[in-house]
mmCIF file of C-alpha atoms in Angstrom:
data_model
loop_
_atom_site.group_PDB
_atom_site.id
_atom_site.type_symbol
_atom_site.label_atom_id
_atom_site.label_comp_id
_atom_site.label_asym_id
_atom_site.label_seq_id
_atom_site.Cartn_x
_atom_site.Cartn_y
_atom_site.Cartn_z
ATOM 1 C CA MET A 1082 33.225 -7.931 148.791
ATOM 2 C CA ASN A 1083 31.622 -4.442 149.157
ATOM 3 C CA GLN A 1084 29.411 -4.370 146.054
ATOM 4 C CA ASN A 1085 26.919 -1.515 145.710
ATOM 5 C CA PHE A 1086 23.605 -2.946 146.916
ATOM 6 C CA TYR A 1087 21.567 0.070 145.811
ATOM 7 C CA HIS A 1088 22.620 -0.343 142.165
ATOM 8 C CA PHE A 1089 21.854 -4.064 142.359
ATOM 9 C CA ILE A 1090 18.265 -3.658 143.575
ATOM 10 C CA GLN A 1091 17.318 -0.697 141.360
ATOM 11 C CA GLU A 1092 16.485 -3.018 138.463
ATOM 12 C CA HIS A 1093 14.455 -5.371 140.672
ATOM 13 C CA LEU A 1094 12.534 -3.109 143.095
ATOM 14 C CA PRO A 1095 10.267 -0.058 142.833
ATOM 15 C CA ALA A 1096 11.810 3.322 143.616
ATOM 16 C CA ASN A 1097 9.907 3.807 146.898
ATOM 17 C CA ILE A 1098 11.613 0.689 148.313
ATOM 18 C CA ALA A 1099 15.030 1.035 146.665
ATOM 19 C CA CYS A 1100 15.492 4.610 147.954
ATOM 20 C CA HIS A 1101 15.886 3.309 151.517
ATOM 21 C CA TRP A 1102 19.074 1.497 150.492
ATOM 22 C CA GLU A 1103 21.148 4.422 149.228
ATOM 23 C CA ASP A 1104 24.808 4.246 150.324
ATOM 24 C CA SER A 1105 24.415 0.547 151.179
ATOM 25 C CA SER A 1106 26.845 -2.174 150.124
ATOM 26 C CA ILE A 1107 26.947 -5.981 150.079
ATOM 27 C CA GLU A 1108 29.659 -6.978 152.567
ATOM 28 C CA ASN A 1109 29.181 -10.737 152.504
ATOM 29 C CA LEU A 1110 27.160 -13.231 150.489
ATOM 30 C CA GLN A 1111 26.758 -16.874 151.505
ATOM 31 C CA VAL A 1112 25.387 -19.145 148.781
ATOM 32 C CA ASN A 1113 23.960 -22.622 149.328
ATOM 33 C CA ARG A 1114 23.521 -24.123 145.878
ATOM 34 C CA THR A 1115 21.926 -27.301 147.191
ATOM 35 C CA ILE A 1116 18.829 -25.598 148.596
ATOM 36 C CA ARG A 1117 19.267 -22.476 146.401
ATOM 37 C CA ARG A 1118 19.600 -20.076 149.312
ATOM 38 C CA TRP A 1119 21.314 -16.698 149.659
ATOM 39 C CA CYS A 1120 22.242 -15.111 152.976
ATOM 40 C CA MET A 1121 23.292 -11.529 152.341
ATOM 41 C CA ARG A 1122 24.898 -9.149 154.846
ATOM 42 C CA VAL A 1123 24.375 -5.534 153.814
ATOM 43 C CA GLY A 1124 26.199 -2.596 155.356
ATOM 44 C CA VAL A 1125 23.918 0.422 155.833
ATOM 45 C CA SER A 1126 24.660 3.988 156.861
ATOM 46 C CA ARG A 1127 21.381 4.318 158.802
ATOM 47 C CA PRO A 1128 18.885 1.863 160.345
ATOM 48 C CA ILE A 1129 16.420 0.341 157.864
ATOM 49 C CA PRO A 1130 12.906 -0.460 159.205
ATOM 50 C CA ALA A 1131 12.157 -4.183 159.416
ATOM 51 C CA GLN A 1132 9.183 -3.843 157.057
ATOM 52 C CA VAL A 1133 11.471 -2.439 154.354
ATOM 53 C CA VAL A 1134 14.067 -5.202 154.880
ATOM 54 C CA ASP A 1135 11.412 -7.936 154.674
ATOM 55 C CA SER A 1136 9.736 -6.346 151.659
ATOM 56 C CA THR A 1137 13.100 -6.038 149.886
ATOM 57 C CA ALA A 1138 13.930 -9.706 150.508
ATOM 58 C CA SER A 1139 10.470 -10.824 149.384
ATOM 59 C CA GLN A 1140 10.492 -8.820 146.145
ATOM 60 C CA LEU A 1141 14.076 -9.811 145.317
ATOM 61 C CA LEU A 1142 13.168 -13.457 145.848
ATOM 62 C CA SER A 1143 10.218 -13.203 143.474
ATOM 63 C CA SER A 1144 12.341 -11.474 140.825
ATOM 64 C CA ILE A 1145 15.136 -14.086 140.893
ATOM 65 C CA PRO A 1146 13.531 -17.410 139.835
ATOM 66 C CA SER A 1147 16.622 -19.480 140.609
ATOM 67 C CA LEU A 1148 16.327 -18.783 144.365
ATOM 68 C CA ASN A 1149 14.185 -20.572 146.942
ATOM 69 C CA HIS A 1150 15.323 -18.649 150.030
ATOM 70 C CA LEU A 1151 16.777 -15.179 150.563
ATOM 71 C CA GLU A 1152 17.780 -13.629 153.881
ATOM 72 C CA ILE A 1153 19.035 -10.064 154.298
ATOM 73 C CA LEU A 1154 20.979 -9.141 157.442
ATOM 74 C CA THR A 1155 21.831 -5.489 157.934
ATOM 75 C CA ARG A 1156 24.941 -4.152 159.652
ATOM 76 C CA LEU A 1157 25.389 -0.526 160.653
ATOM 77 C CA LYS A 1158 28.531 1.073 159.231
ATOM 78 C CA ASP A 1159 28.677 3.458 162.210
ATOM 79 C CA PRO A 1160 26.914 1.465 164.947
ATOM 80 C CA GLU A 1161 27.758 3.770 167.858
ATOM 81 C CA LYS A 1162 26.264 6.842 166.196
ATOM 82 C CA SER A 1163 23.248 5.014 164.738
ATOM 83 C CA ILE A 1164 22.302 3.113 167.912
ATOM 84 C CA LYS A 1165 22.617 6.291 169.986
ATOM 85 C CA LYS A 1166 20.274 8.046 167.581
ATOM 86 C CA ILE A 1167 17.755 5.188 167.899
ATOM 87 C CA LEU A 1168 17.890 5.248 171.706
ATOM 88 C CA ASP A 1169 17.480 9.021 171.837
ATOM 89 C CA SER A 1170 14.519 9.078 169.451
ATOM 90 C CA ARG A 1171 12.661 6.071 170.927
ATOM 91 C CA LYS A 1172 13.691 6.401 174.561
ATOM 92 C CA ASP A 1173 10.168 6.657 176.002
ATOM 93 C CA GLU A 1174 8.967 3.626 174.056
ATOM 94 C CA LEU A 1175 11.890 1.483 175.234
ATOM 95 C CA SER A 1176 11.545 2.668 178.825
ATOM 96 C CA SER A 1177 7.865 1.735 179.037
ATOM 97 C CA SER A 1178 8.231 -1.650 177.298
ATOM 98 C CA LEU A 1179 11.396 -2.904 179.033
ATOM 99 C CA PHE A 1180 11.380 -1.192 182.433
ATOM 100 C CA ASN A 1181 8.235 -1.238 184.526
ATOM 101 C CA LYS A 1182 9.855 0.839 187.254
ATOM 102 C CA ASP A 1183 9.514 4.579 186.867
ATOM 103 C CA LYS A 1184 12.596 6.279 185.377
ATOM 104 C CA LEU A 1185 14.765 3.172 185.873
ATOM 105 C CA PHE A 1186 15.930 3.409 182.250
ATOM 106 C CA ASP A 1187 17.409 6.855 183.023
ATOM 107 C CA GLN A 1188 19.179 5.581 186.142
ATOM 108 C CA ILE A 1189 21.170 2.824 184.432
ATOM 109 C CA PRO A 1190 24.242 3.989 182.462
ATOM 110 C CA ILE A 1191 24.448 2.616 178.932
ATOM 111 C CA LYS A 1192 27.615 2.141 176.887
ATOM 112 C CA ILE A 1193 27.240 1.960 173.121
ATOM 113 C CA LEU A 1194 30.079 0.038 171.510
ATOM 114 C CA SER A 1195 30.905 -1.097 168.007
ATOM 115 C CA HIS A 1196 29.708 -4.630 168.781
ATOM 116 C CA GLY A 1197 26.584 -3.803 170.803
ATOM 117 C CA VAL A 1198 25.126 -2.247 173.944
ATOM 118 C CA ASP A 1199 26.223 -2.668 177.574
ATOM 119 C CA PHE A 1200 23.999 -1.924 180.564
ATOM 120 C CA CYS A 1201 26.286 -0.847 183.436
ATOM 121 C CA PRO A 1202 24.112 -0.668 186.581
ATOM 122 C CA ARG A 1203 25.744 0.917 189.640
ATOM 123 C CA GLN A 1204 23.369 -0.782 192.080
ATOM 124 C CA GLU A 1205 22.891 -4.488 192.671
ATOM 125 C CA GLU A 1206 19.078 -4.221 192.641
ATOM 126 C CA HIS A 1207 19.196 -2.664 189.169
ATOM 127 C CA TYR A 1208 21.485 -5.439 187.902
ATOM 128 C CA GLN A 1209 19.213 -8.089 189.413
ATOM 129 C CA TYR A 1210 16.185 -6.458 187.802
ATOM 130 C CA ILE A 1211 17.876 -6.673 184.372
ATOM 131 C CA ILE A 1212 18.700 -10.370 184.866
ATOM 132 C CA ASP A 1213 15.349 -11.386 186.392
ATOM 133 C CA ASN A 1214 13.304 -9.648 183.689
ATOM 134 C CA GLU A 1215 15.572 -10.783 180.815
ATOM 135 C CA VAL A 1216 16.015 -7.177 179.710
ATOM 136 C CA CYS A 1217 19.100 -7.989 177.591
ATOM 137 C CA ASN A 1218 17.237 -10.615 175.609
ATOM 138 C CA LYS A 1219 14.175 -8.390 175.137
ATOM 139 C CA PHE A 1220 16.355 -5.417 174.159
ATOM 140 C CA ALA A 1221 18.172 -7.460 171.500
ATOM 141 C CA GLY A 1222 14.839 -8.851 170.297
ATOM 142 C CA TRP A 1223 13.466 -5.326 169.942
ATOM 143 C CA PHE A 1224 16.340 -4.317 167.639
ATOM 144 C CA TRP A 1225 15.694 -7.401 165.498
ATOM 145 C CA GLN A 1226 11.945 -6.843 165.383
ATOM 146 C CA GLU A 1227 12.222 -3.160 164.503
ATOM 147 C CA TYR A 1228 15.347 -3.009 162.307
ATOM 148 C CA ARG A 1229 16.486 -6.609 161.591
ATOM 149 C CA LEU A 1230 19.729 -5.824 163.437
ATOM 150 C CA ARG A 1231 21.642 -8.389 165.470
ATOM 151 C CA VAL A 1232 22.816 -6.405 168.496
ATOM 152 C CA LEU A 1233 24.743 -7.993 171.356
ATOM 153 C CA VAL A 1234 23.281 -6.695 174.630
ATOM 154 C CA ARG A 1235 25.088 -7.345 177.908
ATOM 155 C CA ALA A 1236 24.633 -6.484 181.583
ATOM 156 C CA LEU A 1237 27.968 -5.617 183.221
ATOM 157 C CA PRO A 1238 27.746 -4.452 186.863
ATOM 158 C CA ALA A 1239 29.627 -1.220 187.563
ATOM 159 C CA TYR A 1240 29.686 -1.804 191.334
ATOM 160 C CA ASP A 1241 32.098 -3.985 193.320
ATOM 161 C CA ILE A 1242 30.481 -7.425 193.197
ATOM 162 C CA ASN A 1243 32.913 -8.712 195.840
ATOM 163 C CA GLU A 1244 31.902 -6.101 198.381
ATOM 164 C CA GLN A 1245 30.176 -7.772 201.335
ATOM 165 C CA ARG A 1246 28.968 -5.084 203.726
ATOM 166 C CA ASP A 1247 26.429 -7.226 205.558
ATOM 167 C CA ILE A 1248 28.720 -10.182 206.310
ATOM 168 C CA PRO A 1249 30.293 -10.035 209.805
ATOM 169 C CA LEU A 1250 34.070 -10.071 210.024
ATOM 170 C CA PHE A 1251 34.021 -12.926 212.507
ATOM 171 C CA ILE A 1252 31.681 -15.636 213.759
ATOM 172 C CA GLU A 1253 30.882 -15.949 217.430
ATOM 173 C CA ARG A 1254 32.639 -18.929 218.973
ATOM 174 C CA GLN A 1255 30.346 -21.865 219.678
ATOM 175 C CA ASP A 1256 30.685 -25.494 220.612
ATOM 176 C CA VAL A 1257 31.041 -27.737 217.591
ATOM 177 C CA GLU A 1258 29.029 -30.959 217.410
ATOM 178 C CA LEU A 1259 30.229 -33.724 215.099
ATOM 179 C CA LEU A 1260 27.508 -35.757 213.419
ATOM 180 C CA ASN A 1261 27.884 -39.424 212.530
ATOM 181 C CA ILE A 1262 26.719 -39.711 208.934
ATOM 182 C CA PRO A 1263 25.955 -43.235 207.617
ATOM 183 C CA ASP A 1264 28.205 -44.419 204.786
ATOM 184 C CA ASP A 1265 25.330 -44.807 202.323
ATOM 185 C CA THR A 1266 24.212 -41.205 202.913
ATOM 186 C CA ALA A 1267 27.740 -39.924 202.390
ATOM 187 C CA LYS A 1268 28.011 -41.840 199.115
ATOM 188 C CA LYS A 1269 24.732 -40.332 197.903
ATOM 189 C CA ASN A 1270 25.946 -36.832 198.747
ATOM 190 C CA ARG A 1271 29.215 -37.424 196.923
ATOM 191 C CA SER A 1272 27.424 -38.708 193.840
ATOM 192 C CA PHE A 1273 25.096 -35.714 193.924
ATOM 193 C CA ARG A 1274 28.000 -33.292 194.077
ATOM 194 C CA LYS A 1275 29.703 -35.093 191.228
ATOM 195 C CA GLY A 1276 26.639 -34.785 189.006
ATOM 196 C CA LYS A 1277 25.558 -31.331 190.123
ATOM 197 C CA MET A 1278 26.758 -29.648 186.967
ATOM 198 C CA GLY A 1279 26.740 -31.557 183.706
ATOM 199 C CA THR A 1280 24.558 -34.607 184.337
ATOM 200 C CA GLU A 1281 22.974 -36.617 181.537
ATOM 201 C CA ASP A 1282 19.312 -35.673 181.185
ATOM 202 C CA GLU A 1283 16.922 -37.892 179.191
ATOM 203 C CA GLU A 1284 14.235 -35.174 179.311
ATOM 204 C CA LEU A 1285 16.280 -33.149 176.802
ATOM 205 C CA LEU A 1286 15.461 -35.650 174.041
ATOM 206 C CA HIS A 1287 12.236 -33.900 173.013
ATOM 207 C CA SER A 1288 13.098 -30.385 174.237
ATOM 208 C CA GLN A 1289 12.966 -27.501 171.787
ATOM 209 C CA ILE A 1290 16.401 -26.157 170.895
ATOM 210 C CA ILE A 1291 17.662 -22.637 170.184
ATOM 211 C CA ALA A 1292 20.005 -21.927 167.282
ATOM 212 C CA ILE A 1293 23.467 -20.987 168.556
ATOM 213 C CA SER A 1294 23.348 -17.787 166.503
ATOM 214 C CA GLU A 1295 20.200 -16.730 168.422
ATOM 215 C CA LEU A 1296 21.722 -17.045 171.915
ATOM 216 C CA GLN A 1297 21.861 -13.877 173.987
ATOM 217 C CA GLU A 1298 23.701 -13.120 177.196
ATOM 218 C CA GLY A 1299 21.436 -13.299 180.230
ATOM 219 C CA LEU A 1300 19.357 -16.311 179.151
ATOM 220 C CA LYS A 1301 18.648 -18.320 182.305
ATOM 221 C CA THR A 1302 17.793 -21.490 180.416
ATOM 222 C CA ALA A 1303 18.897 -22.312 176.890
ATOM 223 C CA ILE A 1304 18.991 -25.657 175.085
ATOM 224 C CA ILE A 1305 21.310 -26.029 172.094
ATOM 225 C CA GLU A 1306 22.417 -28.939 169.949
ATOM 226 C CA GLY A 1307 25.627 -29.413 168.032
ATOM 227 C CA GLU A 1308 28.877 -31.262 167.432
ATOM 228 C CA ILE A 1309 31.938 -30.953 169.668
ATOM 229 C CA TRP A 1310 34.783 -30.153 167.283
ATOM 230 C CA ASP A 1311 37.394 -29.297 169.928
ATOM 231 C CA LYS A 1312 37.801 -29.188 173.695
ATOM 232 C CA SER A 1313 40.259 -28.039 176.335
ATOM 233 C CA VAL A 1314 40.693 -28.879 180.023
ATOM 234 C CA SER A 1315 41.957 -26.739 182.887
ATOM 235 C CA VAL A 1316 42.339 -27.594 186.586
ATOM 236 C CA LEU A 1317 41.132 -25.371 189.417
ATOM 237 C CA LYS A 1318 42.972 -24.888 192.710
ATOM 238 C CA ASP A 1319 40.624 -27.280 194.509
ATOM 239 C CA GLY A 1320 41.396 -30.052 192.004
ATOM 240 C CA ARG A 1321 38.195 -29.832 190.005
ATOM 241 C CA GLN A 1322 38.335 -29.714 186.213
ATOM 242 C CA VAL A 1323 36.818 -27.217 183.806
ATOM 243 C CA PHE A 1324 36.001 -28.674 180.383
ATOM 244 C CA SER A 1325 35.583 -26.120 177.593
ATOM 245 C CA TYR A 1326 33.758 -27.629 174.613
ATOM 246 C CA PHE A 1327 33.700 -25.837 171.267
ATOM 247 C CA VAL A 1328 30.255 -26.696 169.916
ATOM 248 C CA THR A 1329 28.968 -25.966 166.410
ATOM 249 C CA ASP A 1330 25.645 -26.488 164.658
ATOM 250 C CA TYR A 1331 27.428 -25.725 161.339
ATOM 251 C CA ILE A 1332 25.992 -22.192 161.359
ATOM 252 C CA ASP A 1333 27.614 -20.746 164.478
ATOM 253 C CA THR A 1334 29.844 -21.855 167.358
ATOM 254 C CA ILE A 1335 29.834 -21.299 171.127
ATOM 255 C CA VAL A 1336 31.974 -22.415 174.058
ATOM 256 C CA VAL A 1337 30.187 -24.692 176.548
ATOM 257 C CA LYS A 1338 31.795 -24.993 179.995
ATOM 258 C CA GLN A 1339 31.392 -27.946 182.348
ATOM 259 C CA PHE A 1340 32.738 -28.167 185.906
ATOM 260 C CA ALA A 1341 33.593 -31.715 186.955
ATOM 261 C CA ASP A 1342 35.503 -33.721 189.551
ATOM 262 C CA SER A 1343 39.119 -34.660 188.929
ATOM 263 C CA ASP A 1344 38.321 -38.249 187.902
ATOM 264 C CA GLU A 1345 35.835 -37.402 185.135
ATOM 265 C CA GLN A 1346 36.803 -37.669 181.466
ATOM 266 C CA GLY A 1347 34.200 -35.334 179.986
ATOM 267 C CA LEU A 1348 32.581 -35.595 176.586
ATOM 268 C CA GLU A 1349 34.479 -36.589 173.460
ATOM 269 C CA ILE A 1350 35.281 -34.697 170.267
ATOM 270 C CA ASP A 1351 32.936 -35.514 167.327
ATOM 271 C CA GLU A 1352 30.024 -36.331 169.657
ATOM 272 C CA TRP A 1353 26.657 -34.739 168.815
ATOM 273 C CA VAL A 1354 25.176 -33.442 172.078
ATOM 274 C CA LYS A 1355 22.211 -31.498 173.432
ATOM 275 C CA PHE A 1356 23.257 -29.019 176.133
ATOM 276 C CA LYS A 1357 21.107 -27.209 178.695
ATOM 277 C CA GLY A 1358 22.442 -24.264 180.671
ATOM 278 C CA SER A 1359 22.582 -20.516 181.189
ATOM 279 C CA VAL A 1360 24.325 -17.984 178.948
ATOM 280 C CA ARG A 1361 26.649 -15.606 180.777
ATOM 281 C CA PHE A 1362 29.585 -13.400 179.842
ATOM 282 C CA ASP A 1363 32.859 -15.152 180.643
ATOM 283 C CA THR A 1364 35.679 -12.784 181.558
ATOM 284 C CA TYR A 1365 38.298 -15.438 180.724
ATOM 285 C CA VAL A 1366 37.330 -15.970 177.075
ATOM 286 C CA ARG A 1367 35.723 -12.497 176.844
ATOM 287 C CA GLU A 1368 32.527 -13.616 175.168
ATOM 288 C CA PRO A 1369 29.168 -15.164 176.103
ATOM 289 C CA VAL A 1370 29.512 -18.788 177.205
ATOM 290 C CA LEU A 1371 26.924 -21.484 177.930
ATOM 291 C CA PHE A 1372 27.497 -22.919 181.410
ATOM 292 C CA MET A 1373 26.281 -26.510 181.250
ATOM 293 C CA GLU A 1374 23.664 -27.783 183.684
ATOM 294 C CA SER A 1375 22.823 -31.033 181.890
ATOM 295 C CA TYR A 1376 23.395 -32.750 178.559
ATOM 296 C CA LEU A 1377 22.241 -35.631 176.399
ATOM 297 C CA THR A 1378 24.256 -37.405 173.706
ATOM 298 C CA VAL A 1379 22.041 -37.842 170.641
ATOM 299 C CA PRO A 1380 22.576 -39.282 167.140
ATOM 300 C CA LYS A 1381 23.986 -36.822 164.637
ATOM 301 C CA PRO A 1382 21.308 -35.773 162.126
ATOM 302 C CA LEU A 1383 22.129 -37.216 158.729
ATOM 303 C CA ARG A 1384 21.648 -35.427 155.460
ATOM 304 C CA GLN A 1385 18.679 -36.852 153.549
ATOM 305 C CA ASP A 1386 17.480 -36.923 149.955
ATOM 306 C CA ASN A 1387 13.751 -36.226 150.280
ATOM 307 C CA SER A 1388 13.050 -35.790 146.568
ATOM 308 C CA GLN A 1389 10.152 -37.856 145.276
ATOM 309 C CA GLU A 1390 12.015 -38.510 142.035
ATOM 310 C CA LYS A 1391 15.455 -39.803 142.986
ATOM 311 C CA ARG A 1392 18.482 -38.857 140.944
ATOM 312 C CA ILE A 1393 21.433 -41.036 139.931
ATOM 313 C CA GLU A 1394 24.956 -39.730 140.488
ATOM 314 C CA LEU A 1395 26.785 -40.259 137.198
ATOM 315 C CA HIS A 1396 30.115 -38.796 138.316
ATOM 316 C CA ALA A 1397 31.543 -39.896 141.676
ATOM 317 C CA HIS A 1398 35.137 -40.323 142.860
ATOM 318 C CA THR A 1399 36.495 -42.637 145.532
ATOM 319 C CA LYS A 1400 39.841 -42.499 147.310
ATOM 320 C CA MET A 1401 41.299 -44.369 144.323
ATOM 321 C CA SER A 1402 41.321 -41.034 142.466
ATOM 322 C CA SER A 1403 44.726 -39.646 143.335
ATOM 323 C CA MET A 1404 44.693 -36.017 144.608
ATOM 324 C CA ASP A 1405 40.933 -35.805 144.107
ATOM 325 C CA GLY A 1406 38.777 -38.375 145.923
ATOM 326 C CA LEU A 1407 38.774 -39.072 149.673
ATOM 327 C CA THR A 1408 35.623 -41.168 150.071
ATOM 328 C CA GLU A 1409 35.710 -44.870 150.871
ATOM 329 C CA VAL A 1410 34.029 -47.067 148.260
ATOM 330 C CA GLU A 1411 31.667 -48.581 150.832
ATOM 331 C CA SER A 1412 30.669 -45.181 152.261
ATOM 332 C CA LEU A 1413 29.780 -43.890 148.810
ATOM 333 C CA ILE A 1414 27.636 -46.884 147.847
ATOM 334 C CA LYS A 1415 26.030 -47.139 151.292
ATOM 335 C CA ARG A 1416 24.952 -43.477 151.259
ATOM 336 C CA ALA A 1417 23.433 -43.778 147.770
ATOM 337 C CA ALA A 1418 21.470 -46.839 148.921
ATOM 338 C CA GLU A 1419 20.309 -45.066 152.101
ATOM 339 C CA TRP A 1420 19.003 -42.188 149.997
ATOM 340 C CA GLY A 1421 16.968 -44.585 147.868
ATOM 341 C CA HIS A 1422 19.027 -44.165 144.686
ATOM 342 C CA SER A 1423 18.712 -47.068 142.280
ATOM 343 C CA ALA A 1424 22.278 -46.766 140.967
ATOM 344 C CA ILE A 1425 25.536 -44.837 141.240
ATOM 345 C CA ALA A 1426 28.405 -44.363 138.776
ATOM 346 C CA ILE A 1427 32.028 -44.578 139.901
ATOM 347 C CA THR A 1428 34.364 -42.661 137.588
ATOM 348 C CA ASP A 1429 37.828 -42.518 139.128
ATOM 349 C CA HIS A 1430 40.773 -40.802 137.437
ATOM 350 C CA GLY A 1431 42.700 -43.130 135.163
ATOM 351 C CA CYS A 1432 42.112 -46.318 137.176
ATOM 352 C CA VAL A 1433 39.579 -49.066 137.870
ATOM 353 C CA GLN A 1434 40.933 -50.166 141.255
ATOM 354 C CA ALA A 1435 37.600 -49.493 142.973
ATOM 355 C CA PHE A 1436 35.677 -51.946 140.790
ATOM 356 C CA PRO A 1437 36.187 -55.164 142.865
ATOM 357 C CA LEU A 1438 35.112 -53.453 146.102
ATOM 358 C CA ALA A 1439 32.244 -51.710 144.338
ATOM 359 C CA HIS A 1440 31.006 -55.058 142.998
ATOM 360 C CA ASN A 1441 30.942 -56.593 146.493
ATOM 361 C CA TYR A 1442 29.273 -53.606 148.165
ATOM 362 C CA ALA A 1443 26.702 -53.351 145.375
ATOM 363 C CA LYS A 1444 25.526 -56.852 146.325
ATOM 364 C CA LYS A 1445 25.607 -56.004 150.036
ATOM 365 C CA TYR A 1446 23.506 -52.829 149.743
ATOM 366 C CA LYS A 1447 21.389 -54.033 146.793
ATOM 367 C CA ILE A 1448 22.190 -51.186 144.427
ATOM 368 C CA LYS A 1449 23.432 -51.080 140.834
ATOM 369 C CA VAL A 1450 26.937 -49.756 140.190
ATOM 370 C CA ILE A 1451 27.732 -48.142 136.846
ATOM 371 C CA TYR A 1452 31.408 -48.768 136.157
ATOM 372 C CA GLY A 1453 33.210 -45.884 134.497
ATOM 373 C CA VAL A 1454 36.550 -44.133 134.320
ATOM 374 C CA GLU A 1455 37.957 -40.697 133.525
ATOM 375 C CA ALA A 1456 40.419 -41.861 130.900
ATOM 376 C CA TYR A 1457 43.552 -40.191 129.590
ATOM 377 C CA MET A 1458 44.056 -40.470 125.821
ATOM 378 C CA VAL A 1459 47.281 -39.740 123.977
ATOM 379 C CA GLU A 1460 47.530 -39.040 120.264
ATOM 380 C CA SER A 1461 49.836 -41.363 118.346
ATOM 381 C CA ASP A 1462 51.953 -38.617 116.817
ATOM 382 C CA ARG A 1463 55.341 -37.205 117.617
ATOM 383 C CA LYS A 1464 54.015 -34.716 120.180
ATOM 384 C CA GLU A 1465 51.908 -37.338 121.940
ATOM 385 C CA ARG A 1466 49.514 -34.682 123.226
ATOM 386 C CA PRO A 1467 47.382 -35.998 126.100
ATOM 387 C CA TYR A 1468 43.641 -35.422 126.417
ATOM 388 C CA HIS A 1469 41.515 -35.868 129.511
#
């Protein structure tokens, strides 16, 4: 897209606000006509303070009457240079707010990449400190609070995590005693192992969820909700299965992984599910993944018409409209009735084949059907020109 954002806002904003947006451009614009919402991603050559971003969005919203919502997301055109400049200029502030230990911020190497920031601790205690104190999440939150920037922050250990200095190379030989475990106890242990990761949890029903777009690596506990639109299965060497669910809330998508025994089927595609788990970087898919601890299948939220004054659709197509409509007659009439509409018009292309079904379903759902058609007319002359 790349439209000049500075020229766009000059006619809507005062000069003291517009001047912050020089050399900026609109890279992407998402428009939701139903709720009259714009989500605008603006590329900037330098970080814009959050107060300026919020003030710009607020004043633009008030100057464009046709909008109800406006969100501005900034993206740095040269993120490595800009983020480094931020860290250098506000180093002391970040050190005191994120790291309680003296000079720990200076001891942890930081890599600044095009997609975000990586902490690369060389010592295990430093890595554990970052995880325990949720430094990645707080660091990303600081960038959003100060500059309205979405920055991916990760903790990637720079030491050998497989090194085991304190583990002896052998175990002293001892007599082994076999215990007789009752059958019922063994069954309980097997069922516990089977449900250890990915059990159904009724407590999730009223739990507060996090938007998938807001997830950050390092979160110990995160609860999301969405629809499974795809899944894959792989088998480990010990016979266990790894289910990878691709989950979307229709704003963003994340992979959710579940470890299960070989006889489990996993969740199904098209199910709407609440997931609880931790967010960690997965080296296999090379992105943050939610590792499932528990889940709950819930009804998919349906779109509602909450207007006090209900409308009447005067132009609706069913699957009888060739190359145009895909909706079943019953689904169309049922949805209009559920939304509290008093009537609905069916206007298929050049046919009235939906009328008998519409008549029956109108009685079933107690709604009036307006019978119409998009007709094709032909002039009675030599050219026989058609009109639609």
